[in-house]
Short mmCIF file of C-alpha atoms and ligand atoms in Angstrom, two decimals:
data_model
loop_
_atom_site.label_atom_id
_atom_site.label_comp_id
_atom_site.label_asym_id
_atom_site.label_seq_id
_atom_site.Cartn_x
_atom_site.Cartn_y
_atom_site.Cartn_z
CA MET A 1412 104.05 -8.57 75.59
CA ALA A 1413 101.92 -6.11 77.46
CA GLY A 1414 100.93 -7.32 80.90
CA HIS A 1415 97.91 -6.28 82.90
CA LYS A 1416 98.99 -3.49 85.13
CA LYS A 1417 96.27 -1.47 86.79
CA LEU A 1418 95.87 2.23 86.20
CA TYR A 1419 93.79 4.60 88.29
CA VAL A 1420 93.14 8.10 86.93
CA LYS A 1421 91.54 10.87 88.93
CA THR A 1422 90.46 13.92 86.98
CA PHE A 1423 90.15 17.44 88.38
CA GLY A 1424 89.13 20.64 86.61
CA CYS A 1425 87.52 21.21 83.26
CA GLN A 1426 86.13 19.09 80.42
CA MET A 1427 89.45 19.27 78.62
CA ASN A 1428 91.01 17.35 81.47
CA VAL A 1429 88.28 14.72 81.15
CA TYR A 1430 89.16 14.38 77.48
CA ASP A 1431 92.89 14.31 78.26
CA SER A 1432 92.39 11.59 80.86
CA GLU A 1433 90.73 9.43 78.23
CA ARG A 1434 93.61 10.01 75.85
CA MET A 1435 96.16 9.24 78.57
CA GLY A 1436 94.32 6.02 79.35
CA GLU A 1437 94.55 5.09 75.67
CA ALA A 1438 98.26 5.98 75.53
CA LEU A 1439 98.99 3.94 78.66
CA ALA A 1440 97.00 1.00 77.31
CA THR A 1441 99.79 0.64 74.74
CA ALA A 1442 102.15 0.09 77.69
CA GLY A 1443 99.93 -2.63 79.14
CA TYR A 1444 97.88 -0.59 81.58
CA VAL A 1445 94.23 -1.39 82.13
CA ALA A 1446 92.03 1.21 83.76
CA SER A 1447 90.63 0.32 87.17
CA ASP A 1448 88.23 2.16 89.44
CA ASP A 1449 89.84 0.84 92.61
CA ILE A 1450 92.70 3.07 93.66
CA THR A 1451 94.02 0.63 96.30
CA ASP A 1452 94.70 -1.84 93.53
CA ALA A 1453 96.56 0.44 91.15
CA GLU A 1454 100.21 0.16 90.16
CA LEU A 1455 100.01 3.54 88.47
CA ILE A 1456 97.99 6.41 89.93
CA VAL A 1457 97.54 9.49 87.76
CA LEU A 1458 96.20 12.73 89.20
CA ASN A 1459 95.17 14.91 86.27
CA THR A 1460 95.09 18.28 87.94
CA CYS A 1461 93.66 21.79 87.69
CA HIS A 1462 95.43 25.02 88.60
CA ILE A 1463 92.62 27.50 88.00
CA ARG A 1464 91.93 28.45 91.63
CA GLU A 1465 93.92 27.94 94.80
CA LYS A 1466 91.36 25.48 96.15
CA ALA A 1467 91.77 23.25 93.11
CA VAL A 1468 95.50 23.00 93.84
CA GLU A 1469 94.99 22.36 97.57
CA LYS A 1470 92.77 19.41 96.71
CA VAL A 1471 95.61 17.85 94.73
CA TYR A 1472 98.07 18.11 97.60
CA SER A 1473 95.63 16.70 100.11
CA ASP A 1474 94.99 13.79 97.76
CA LEU A 1475 98.73 13.28 97.40
CA GLY A 1476 98.98 12.98 101.18
CA ARG A 1477 96.40 10.19 101.24
CA ILE A 1478 97.95 8.46 98.27
CA HIS A 1479 101.33 8.56 99.97
CA GLN A 1480 99.89 6.49 102.84
CA LEU A 1481 98.38 4.08 100.36
CA LYS A 1482 101.73 3.73 98.62
CA GLN A 1483 103.36 2.88 101.96
CA GLN A 1484 100.68 0.31 102.81
CA ARG A 1485 101.14 -1.29 99.42
CA ALA A 1486 104.93 -1.25 99.84
CA ASP A 1487 104.47 -3.18 103.13
CA GLN A 1488 102.77 -5.87 101.04
CA GLY A 1489 105.62 -5.82 98.56
CA LEU A 1490 103.62 -3.92 95.92
CA GLU A 1491 105.00 -1.00 93.96
CA THR A 1492 103.01 2.13 93.19
CA LEU A 1493 104.01 4.83 90.76
CA ILE A 1494 102.35 8.21 91.32
CA ALA A 1495 102.07 10.62 88.42
CA VAL A 1496 100.83 14.21 88.43
CA THR A 1497 99.63 15.52 85.07
CA GLY A 1498 97.56 18.49 83.93
CA CYS A 1499 97.77 22.16 84.77
CA VAL A 1500 99.36 21.89 88.23
CA ALA A 1501 102.08 19.73 86.67
CA GLN A 1502 102.68 22.39 84.04
CA ALA A 1503 102.64 25.28 86.51
CA GLU A 1504 104.67 23.75 89.34
CA GLY A 1505 106.87 21.16 87.64
CA ALA A 1506 109.69 19.92 89.89
CA GLU A 1507 108.27 21.80 92.88
CA ILE A 1508 105.65 19.07 93.13
CA ILE A 1509 108.29 16.42 93.75
CA ALA A 1510 110.06 18.72 96.21
CA ARG A 1511 106.82 19.08 98.17
CA ALA A 1512 105.55 15.55 97.66
CA PRO A 1513 108.56 13.22 97.15
CA GLN A 1514 106.24 10.22 96.76
CA VAL A 1515 105.48 11.54 93.26
CA GLY A 1516 107.57 9.82 90.60
CA LEU A 1517 106.40 11.55 87.47
CA VAL A 1518 105.24 15.05 86.56
CA VAL A 1519 103.93 15.52 83.01
CA GLY A 1520 102.46 18.67 81.47
CA PRO A 1521 99.50 18.66 79.03
CA GLN A 1522 101.62 18.92 75.87
CA SER A 1523 103.63 15.75 76.60
CA TYR A 1524 100.95 13.08 77.07
CA HIS A 1525 102.00 11.22 73.93
CA ARG A 1526 105.31 10.50 75.70
CA LEU A 1527 103.66 8.96 78.77
CA PRO A 1528 104.45 5.30 78.01
CA ASP A 1529 108.14 6.17 77.67
CA LEU A 1530 108.18 8.41 80.69
CA VAL A 1531 106.48 5.75 82.81
CA THR A 1532 109.12 3.20 81.81
CA LYS A 1533 111.87 5.59 82.88
CA ALA A 1534 110.12 6.39 86.14
CA LEU A 1535 109.71 2.69 86.91
CA ALA A 1536 113.45 2.34 86.44
CA GLY A 1537 113.85 4.74 89.34
CA GLN A 1538 114.31 8.11 87.66
CA LYS A 1539 112.31 11.10 88.87
CA ILE A 1540 110.70 12.50 85.73
CA VAL A 1541 109.55 16.06 85.09
CA ASP A 1542 108.38 16.80 81.54
CA THR A 1543 106.76 20.20 81.18
CA GLU A 1544 108.24 21.23 77.85
CA PHE A 1545 106.04 22.68 75.16
CA PRO A 1546 107.47 20.32 72.52
CA ASP A 1547 107.56 21.10 68.82
CA GLU A 1548 105.71 17.98 67.85
CA ASP A 1549 101.92 17.95 68.01
CA LYS A 1550 100.82 15.52 70.70
CA PHE A 1551 97.50 14.91 68.96
CA THR A 1552 99.18 13.36 65.95
CA LYS A 1553 101.29 11.14 68.21
CA LEU A 1554 98.62 9.84 70.54
CA PRO A 1555 97.09 6.47 69.68
CA GLU A 1556 93.69 6.47 67.99
CA ARG A 1557 90.57 6.84 70.07
CA THR A 1558 89.19 3.76 71.75
CA LEU A 1559 87.07 5.64 74.29
CA SER A 1560 88.41 3.79 77.31
CA PRO A 1561 85.18 3.47 79.25
CA SER A 1562 86.56 3.67 82.76
CA THR A 1563 88.04 7.12 82.58
CA GLY A 1564 85.40 9.12 80.83
CA ASN A 1565 81.84 9.77 79.92
CA GLY A 1566 79.45 7.11 78.75
CA PRO A 1567 79.48 5.84 75.23
CA ALA A 1568 76.76 8.13 73.88
CA ALA A 1569 78.27 11.56 74.46
CA ALA A 1570 81.93 12.42 74.10
CA PHE A 1571 84.28 15.35 74.29
CA LEU A 1572 86.63 16.16 71.46
CA THR A 1573 89.35 18.78 71.82
CA VAL A 1574 89.62 20.86 68.63
CA GLN A 1575 91.54 23.81 70.02
CA GLU A 1576 93.89 24.10 72.94
CA GLY A 1577 95.64 26.96 74.66
CA CYS A 1578 94.83 30.61 75.02
CA ASP A 1579 96.38 33.88 73.86
CA LYS A 1580 93.86 36.12 75.59
CA PHE A 1581 95.67 36.64 78.90
CA CYS A 1582 92.78 37.70 81.08
CA THR A 1583 94.63 39.17 84.05
CA PHE A 1584 93.19 36.69 86.58
CA CYS A 1585 93.80 33.50 84.64
CA VAL A 1586 96.55 30.86 84.63
CA VAL A 1587 95.39 29.00 81.52
CA PRO A 1588 97.64 30.79 78.98
CA TYR A 1589 100.59 29.70 81.12
CA THR A 1590 99.46 26.12 81.73
CA ARG A 1591 98.09 25.27 78.28
CA GLY A 1592 100.34 27.39 76.12
CA MET A 1593 99.52 29.24 72.93
CA GLU A 1594 96.34 28.75 70.96
CA LEU A 1595 96.52 25.78 68.66
CA SER A 1596 93.74 24.53 66.37
CA ARG A 1597 93.75 20.96 65.13
CA PRO A 1598 93.36 20.46 61.38
CA VAL A 1599 89.80 19.85 60.15
CA ALA A 1600 90.63 16.46 58.63
CA LEU A 1601 92.05 15.11 61.89
CA VAL A 1602 89.09 16.34 63.90
CA GLU A 1603 86.73 14.78 61.40
CA ALA A 1604 88.58 11.46 61.46
CA GLU A 1605 88.42 11.35 65.25
CA ALA A 1606 84.74 12.30 65.20
CA ARG A 1607 83.96 9.50 62.74
CA ARG A 1608 85.80 7.01 64.89
CA LEU A 1609 83.86 8.05 67.96
CA VAL A 1610 80.55 7.85 66.09
CA GLN A 1611 81.44 4.33 64.93
CA ARG A 1612 81.83 3.47 68.59
CA GLY A 1613 78.30 4.64 69.36
CA VAL A 1614 78.79 8.31 70.14
CA ARG A 1615 75.72 10.37 69.21
CA GLU A 1616 76.69 13.71 70.70
CA LEU A 1617 80.01 15.53 70.45
CA THR A 1618 81.07 18.50 72.51
CA LEU A 1619 83.92 20.26 70.76
CA LEU A 1620 86.36 21.60 73.31
CA GLY A 1621 88.78 24.48 73.42
CA GLN A 1622 89.81 27.10 75.94
CA ASN A 1623 88.69 29.52 73.23
CA VAL A 1624 86.85 27.13 71.02
CA ASN A 1625 85.19 29.81 68.93
CA ALA A 1626 88.62 31.18 67.98
CA TYR A 1627 89.12 27.86 66.18
CA HIS A 1628 90.91 28.30 62.86
CA GLY A 1629 92.11 24.85 61.85
CA GLU A 1630 93.67 24.04 58.53
CA GLY A 1631 91.03 22.90 56.05
CA PRO A 1632 91.44 20.27 53.33
CA ASP A 1633 92.37 22.99 50.82
CA GLY A 1634 95.12 24.33 53.09
CA ARG A 1635 93.14 27.42 54.07
CA SER A 1636 91.93 27.91 57.60
CA GLN A 1637 88.35 27.13 58.55
CA SER A 1638 86.18 28.58 61.28
CA LEU A 1639 84.37 26.67 63.99
CA ALA A 1640 81.10 27.12 62.06
CA GLN A 1641 82.69 25.56 58.97
CA LEU A 1642 84.11 22.71 61.02
CA MET A 1643 80.71 22.01 62.53
CA GLU A 1644 79.05 22.12 59.13
CA ARG A 1645 81.41 19.35 58.07
CA LEU A 1646 80.85 17.32 61.21
CA ALA A 1647 77.10 17.67 60.79
CA GLY A 1648 77.52 15.60 57.62
CA ILE A 1649 78.55 12.52 59.63
CA ASP A 1650 75.76 9.94 59.62
CA GLY A 1651 74.89 8.78 63.11
CA LEU A 1652 76.16 11.93 64.77
CA GLU A 1653 73.03 13.62 66.07
CA ARG A 1654 74.15 16.47 68.29
CA LEU A 1655 76.92 19.04 68.37
CA ARG A 1656 77.93 21.38 71.15
CA TYR A 1657 81.01 23.48 71.76
CA MET A 1658 82.69 25.14 74.72
CA THR A 1659 84.15 27.45 75.99
CA SER A 1660 83.56 30.55 73.93
CA HIS A 1661 84.88 34.06 74.36
CA PRO A 1662 82.43 36.87 73.55
CA ARG A 1663 85.08 38.50 71.34
CA ASP A 1664 85.18 35.54 68.99
CA MET A 1665 81.47 34.99 68.30
CA GLY A 1666 81.70 35.51 64.54
CA ASP A 1667 78.65 36.14 62.35
CA ASP A 1668 78.97 32.72 60.77
CA LEU A 1669 78.99 31.03 64.17
CA ILE A 1670 75.88 32.93 65.24
CA ALA A 1671 74.25 31.97 61.94
CA ALA A 1672 75.22 28.33 62.56
CA HIS A 1673 72.86 28.36 65.54
CA ARG A 1674 70.09 29.00 63.03
CA ASP A 1675 71.38 26.90 60.13
CA ASN A 1676 73.17 23.84 61.52
CA PRO A 1677 70.40 21.37 62.40
CA LYS A 1678 72.65 19.33 64.68
CA LEU A 1679 73.92 22.25 66.75
CA MET A 1680 72.10 22.28 70.09
CA PRO A 1681 70.31 25.48 71.18
CA TYR A 1682 72.58 25.98 74.15
CA LEU A 1683 75.61 28.21 74.51
CA HIS A 1684 78.14 28.66 77.31
CA LEU A 1685 79.31 32.25 77.05
CA PRO A 1686 81.25 33.59 80.04
CA PHE A 1687 80.94 37.31 80.80
CA GLN A 1688 82.91 37.34 84.12
CA ALA A 1689 81.76 40.76 85.37
CA GLY A 1690 79.17 43.46 84.69
CA SER A 1691 81.26 46.55 85.34
CA ASP A 1692 83.19 47.98 82.40
CA ARG A 1693 85.97 49.16 84.68
CA ILE A 1694 86.42 45.63 86.08
CA LEU A 1695 86.13 44.08 82.61
CA ALA A 1696 88.93 46.37 81.42
CA ALA A 1697 91.05 45.48 84.45
CA MET A 1698 90.41 41.83 83.61
CA ASN A 1699 91.62 42.47 80.05
CA ARG A 1700 88.42 40.94 78.70
CA LYS A 1701 88.31 43.40 75.81
CA HIS A 1702 84.54 43.72 75.83
CA THR A 1703 82.05 45.84 77.74
CA ALA A 1704 78.81 44.79 79.41
CA ALA A 1705 76.89 46.48 76.58
CA ASP A 1706 78.91 44.52 73.98
CA TYR A 1707 77.92 41.31 75.75
CA LEU A 1708 74.24 42.24 75.93
CA ARG A 1709 74.19 43.21 72.25
CA LEU A 1710 75.82 39.92 71.37
CA VAL A 1711 73.19 37.99 73.34
CA GLU A 1712 70.49 39.91 71.44
CA ARG A 1713 72.05 39.01 68.09
CA ILE A 1714 72.28 35.36 69.03
CA ARG A 1715 68.70 35.28 70.27
CA THR A 1716 67.49 36.93 67.08
CA GLN A 1717 68.97 34.06 65.04
CA ARG A 1718 67.95 31.35 67.49
CA PRO A 1719 65.10 32.48 69.74
CA ASP A 1720 64.95 29.25 71.76
CA ILE A 1721 68.65 29.29 72.69
CA ALA A 1722 69.53 28.91 76.38
CA LEU A 1723 72.62 30.56 77.78
CA SER A 1724 75.03 29.65 80.51
CA THR A 1725 77.98 31.64 81.75
CA ASP A 1726 80.97 32.03 84.09
CA ILE A 1727 81.18 34.89 86.57
CA ILE A 1728 83.88 36.01 89.00
CA VAL A 1729 83.06 38.05 92.11
CA GLY A 1730 85.55 39.96 94.23
CA PHE A 1731 88.06 40.82 91.54
CA PRO A 1732 90.61 43.26 93.08
CA GLY A 1733 89.05 46.67 93.61
CA GLU A 1734 85.46 45.57 92.89
CA THR A 1735 83.10 47.99 94.64
CA ASP A 1736 79.54 47.24 95.76
CA ALA A 1737 78.21 49.21 92.80
CA GLU A 1738 80.43 47.25 90.42
CA PHE A 1739 79.16 44.00 91.87
CA GLU A 1740 75.58 45.27 91.41
CA ALA A 1741 76.42 45.76 87.73
CA THR A 1742 77.15 42.03 87.54
CA LEU A 1743 73.74 41.25 89.04
CA ASP A 1744 72.18 43.62 86.49
CA VAL A 1745 73.67 41.68 83.57
CA VAL A 1746 72.40 38.42 85.08
CA ARG A 1747 68.90 39.89 85.45
CA THR A 1748 68.93 41.27 81.92
CA VAL A 1749 70.11 38.06 80.23
CA GLY A 1750 68.45 35.36 82.32
CA PHE A 1751 70.69 32.30 82.40
CA ALA A 1752 69.61 28.67 82.24
CA GLN A 1753 72.73 27.70 84.14
CA ALA A 1754 75.93 29.31 85.38
CA TYR A 1755 79.22 28.80 87.19
CA SER A 1756 80.23 31.51 89.62
CA PHE A 1757 83.49 31.84 91.49
CA LYS A 1758 85.17 33.89 94.13
CA TYR A 1759 88.26 35.52 92.68
CA SER A 1760 91.38 33.57 93.60
CA ALA A 1761 94.72 35.35 93.30
CA ARG A 1762 97.08 33.24 91.21
CA THR A 1763 100.81 33.81 91.51
CA GLY A 1764 102.31 35.06 88.27
CA THR A 1765 99.10 36.53 86.87
CA PRO A 1766 98.87 40.35 86.59
CA ALA A 1767 95.78 40.64 88.80
CA ALA A 1768 97.53 38.95 91.73
CA SER A 1769 99.80 41.93 92.21
CA LEU A 1770 97.01 44.51 92.06
CA GLY A 1771 96.28 46.30 95.30
CA ALA A 1772 92.81 46.34 96.83
CA GLN A 1773 92.30 42.58 97.12
CA ILE A 1774 88.74 42.13 98.36
CA ASP A 1775 88.00 41.11 101.93
CA PRO A 1776 86.99 37.41 101.89
CA ASP A 1777 83.81 38.07 103.90
CA ILE A 1778 82.65 40.61 101.33
CA ALA A 1779 83.51 38.27 98.47
CA ASN A 1780 81.64 35.41 100.18
CA ASP A 1781 78.62 37.60 100.66
CA ARG A 1782 78.64 38.66 96.99
CA LEU A 1783 79.02 35.08 95.84
CA GLN A 1784 76.06 34.03 97.96
CA ARG A 1785 73.84 36.78 96.59
CA LEU A 1786 74.87 36.00 93.03
CA GLN A 1787 74.31 32.28 93.46
CA LEU A 1788 70.89 32.87 94.94
CA LEU A 1789 69.87 34.82 91.84
CA LEU A 1790 71.43 32.29 89.45
CA GLY A 1791 69.75 29.44 91.33
CA GLU A 1792 66.36 31.14 90.95
CA GLN A 1793 66.94 31.63 87.24
CA GLN A 1794 67.95 28.01 86.75
CA ALA A 1795 64.97 26.74 88.74
CA SER A 1796 62.57 28.90 86.76
CA PHE A 1797 64.12 27.86 83.44
CA ASN A 1798 63.64 24.23 84.49
CA ALA A 1799 60.09 24.83 85.74
CA ASP A 1800 59.19 26.36 82.36
CA CYS A 1801 60.14 23.08 80.70
CA VAL A 1802 57.30 21.17 82.34
CA GLY A 1803 54.71 20.20 79.73
CA LYS A 1804 57.19 20.31 76.85
CA VAL A 1805 58.46 17.33 74.90
CA PHE A 1806 62.24 17.12 74.60
CA PRO A 1807 64.40 14.74 72.59
CA VAL A 1808 66.54 13.12 75.30
CA LEU A 1809 69.82 11.32 74.69
CA PHE A 1810 69.93 8.55 77.29
CA GLU A 1811 73.45 8.24 78.66
CA ARG A 1812 73.42 6.16 81.81
CA VAL A 1813 71.44 4.03 84.21
CA GLY A 1814 69.82 6.01 87.01
CA ARG A 1815 70.10 5.34 90.70
CA ARG A 1816 66.51 4.20 90.91
CA GLU A 1817 65.61 0.78 89.58
CA GLY A 1818 64.33 0.92 86.00
CA GLN A 1819 65.37 4.50 85.49
CA LEU A 1820 67.64 6.00 82.84
CA VAL A 1821 69.22 9.43 82.86
CA GLY A 1822 69.77 11.46 79.73
CA ARG A 1823 70.27 15.01 78.56
CA SER A 1824 67.83 17.45 77.05
CA PRO A 1825 68.98 19.78 74.24
CA TYR A 1826 69.61 22.28 77.06
CA LEU A 1827 71.97 19.91 78.85
CA GLN A 1828 69.53 19.35 81.71
CA PRO A 1829 69.70 15.87 83.23
CA VAL A 1830 66.38 14.14 82.50
CA HIS A 1831 65.24 11.13 84.54
CA ALA A 1832 62.73 8.72 83.08
CA THR A 1833 61.59 5.14 83.49
CA ALA A 1834 62.98 3.40 80.43
CA GLU A 1835 64.37 0.12 79.13
CA PRO A 1836 68.18 -0.14 79.22
CA SER A 1837 67.97 -0.82 75.46
CA LEU A 1838 67.27 2.90 75.03
CA LEU A 1839 70.76 3.81 76.26
CA GLY A 1840 72.60 5.69 73.54
CA GLN A 1841 69.36 6.65 71.77
CA ILE A 1842 67.54 9.94 71.41
CA ILE A 1843 63.94 9.49 72.48
CA PRO A 1844 61.10 12.01 72.91
CA VAL A 1845 60.31 12.54 76.58
CA SER A 1846 57.35 14.45 77.91
CA ILE A 1847 58.61 16.54 80.82
CA SER A 1848 56.34 16.13 83.84
CA SER A 1849 58.29 17.68 86.69
CA ALA A 1850 61.24 19.91 87.39
CA ARG A 1851 63.73 20.10 90.19
CA PRO A 1852 66.18 22.97 90.65
CA ARG A 1853 68.86 21.19 88.62
CA SER A 1854 67.12 18.41 86.74
CA LEU A 1855 63.93 17.23 85.05
CA ALA A 1856 61.82 14.10 85.06
CA GLY A 1857 59.45 12.84 82.42
CA GLU A 1858 57.77 9.99 80.59
CA VAL A 1859 59.17 8.32 77.53
CA LEU A 1860 56.90 8.72 74.50
CA ALA A 1861 56.92 6.13 71.71
CA ALA A 1862 60.44 4.82 71.11
N1 SAH B 1280 88.52 29.50 78.69
C1 SAH B 1280 87.38 29.75 79.41
C2 SAH B 1280 87.43 29.53 80.88
C3 SAH B 1280 88.57 28.91 81.54
S1 SAH B 1280 88.55 28.86 83.26
C4 SAH B 1280 86.97 31.17 79.17
O1 SAH B 1280 87.72 31.98 78.68
O2 SAH B 1280 85.88 31.51 79.52
C5 SAH B 1280 86.86 28.71 83.72
C6 SAH B 1280 86.38 29.84 84.54
O3 SAH B 1280 87.10 29.91 85.76
C7 SAH B 1280 86.58 31.21 83.94
O4 SAH B 1280 85.60 31.52 83.00
C8 SAH B 1280 86.50 32.10 85.13
O5 SAH B 1280 85.18 32.46 85.43
C9 SAH B 1280 87.02 31.22 86.26
N2 SAH B 1280 88.34 31.63 86.70
C10 SAH B 1280 89.49 31.65 85.99
N3 SAH B 1280 90.51 32.12 86.74
C11 SAH B 1280 89.99 32.40 87.96
C12 SAH B 1280 90.54 32.93 89.16
N4 SAH B 1280 91.81 33.30 89.26
N5 SAH B 1280 89.71 33.08 90.24
C13 SAH B 1280 88.41 32.74 90.14
N6 SAH B 1280 87.84 32.25 89.03
C14 SAH B 1280 88.62 32.08 87.95
FE1 SF4 B 1281 91.60 32.28 80.84
FE2 SF4 B 1281 90.69 34.44 79.60
FE3 SF4 B 1281 91.94 32.56 78.21
FE4 SF4 B 1281 89.54 32.08 79.20
S1 SF4 B 1281 90.03 33.63 77.64
S2 SF4 B 1281 91.29 30.72 79.28
S3 SF4 B 1281 89.57 33.19 81.12
S4 SF4 B 1281 92.85 33.84 79.78
FE1 F3S B 1282 91.89 23.81 85.22
FE2 F3S B 1282 93.70 23.60 83.35
FE3 F3S B 1282 91.16 23.24 82.77
S1 F3S B 1282 93.71 25.05 84.99
S2 F3S B 1282 90.16 24.61 84.19
S3 F3S B 1282 92.36 21.98 84.10
S4 F3S B 1282 92.68 24.20 81.48
#
């Protein structure tokens, strides 16, 4: 009989980790673990980690220090605590984690989550466990069915669904091909079954996830491979599913049918996250991005022709090795030309084992900081003006959670902006027209029109 052991999961990094944490919670539920949001109470603590930049990794080790103290305090009270590290740091560092942080009992890479219940049992018996194999079996077919464990993830109305994992692109700055392995697309039928299950549980919006989601080529029902556009056409047929999104896309894989889907698929939201990383062609080549700035701008034009009201977001890196002032200016030029509704921008972080880390001409941190500040100022202005332009419009808003203010709900516009409105809790999980009355730099507020 399964007991009631408490599980605390902390998630770092990207949306895929959020999804994975939910799936781990579901897998561990089969071993009697119940998710808790109180870490001091937990018999099993899972840190689901990110390796993308050095800072992300430092955060994990500083957390492990604090958790070590907690483990000792609990031991003084006669309570056991098992500490597990999962995710991309687990994959990249493996046994080194236990060497550096001996309080850790279990290190599990992203392709082994279906084995967690077993591995936990072994770890509880006193073995130190490191499982970072890329196993032959497909974890997705071995994980228990979705139950959307509420404590580890997003609210019930919007959910993530991984359809593609891994990356074969090998951008020279990036660890993901090493931590997530080769590109793998899940079969259409399995994605659809999971989507239906989530919709039955009240999900209205699905964000399809993949490191290169638009390179999706899952096996279709007839045995032939299907594109992301075809997959989304199928998912759009699910009653009760109202909204589709996908991320993250690579500019090289924006096929004609996917661009057309932004015009033709009524459930696909008019919002696209399309990283361009840098505006200089020399830097883009050194990054192994395999596109130029002009390619990117042409692509944006083509997308906007099919879907004029689409909003774009992006990822940008400043201070890539050898980046000159003029090359950084080229990045600002692309930002000015496109106009982004939202963006993530990062200072280049040299990652051991990636080709760019051994390039000469690493950029002085003060210069990189200065560039990041200038870039973020521009992006912040663009986001604020995009939001300001929404005032006076009516948006369908999917209400996802209760707001901090009494009587207030928070939802998302089609453009992923948080929208605050006074509304009955009964509207949670519903899409309701909201008249936008004011904008803040990163969010909107409005009045609910007739429900
Ligand atoms: N698969 C996605 C992004 C994965 S990582 C894609 O291809 O776009 C998310 C973002 O982190 C990247 O788009 C990039 O902007 C940033 N990033 C990745 N490696 C980085 C590094 N070494 N230093 C700084 N930023 C990095
Ligand atoms: Fe990393 Fe490039 Fe792959 Fe994105 S496409 S995950 S940036 S290697
Ligand atoms: Fe981080 Fe791994 Fe995601 S490195 S960004 S958690 S794929």
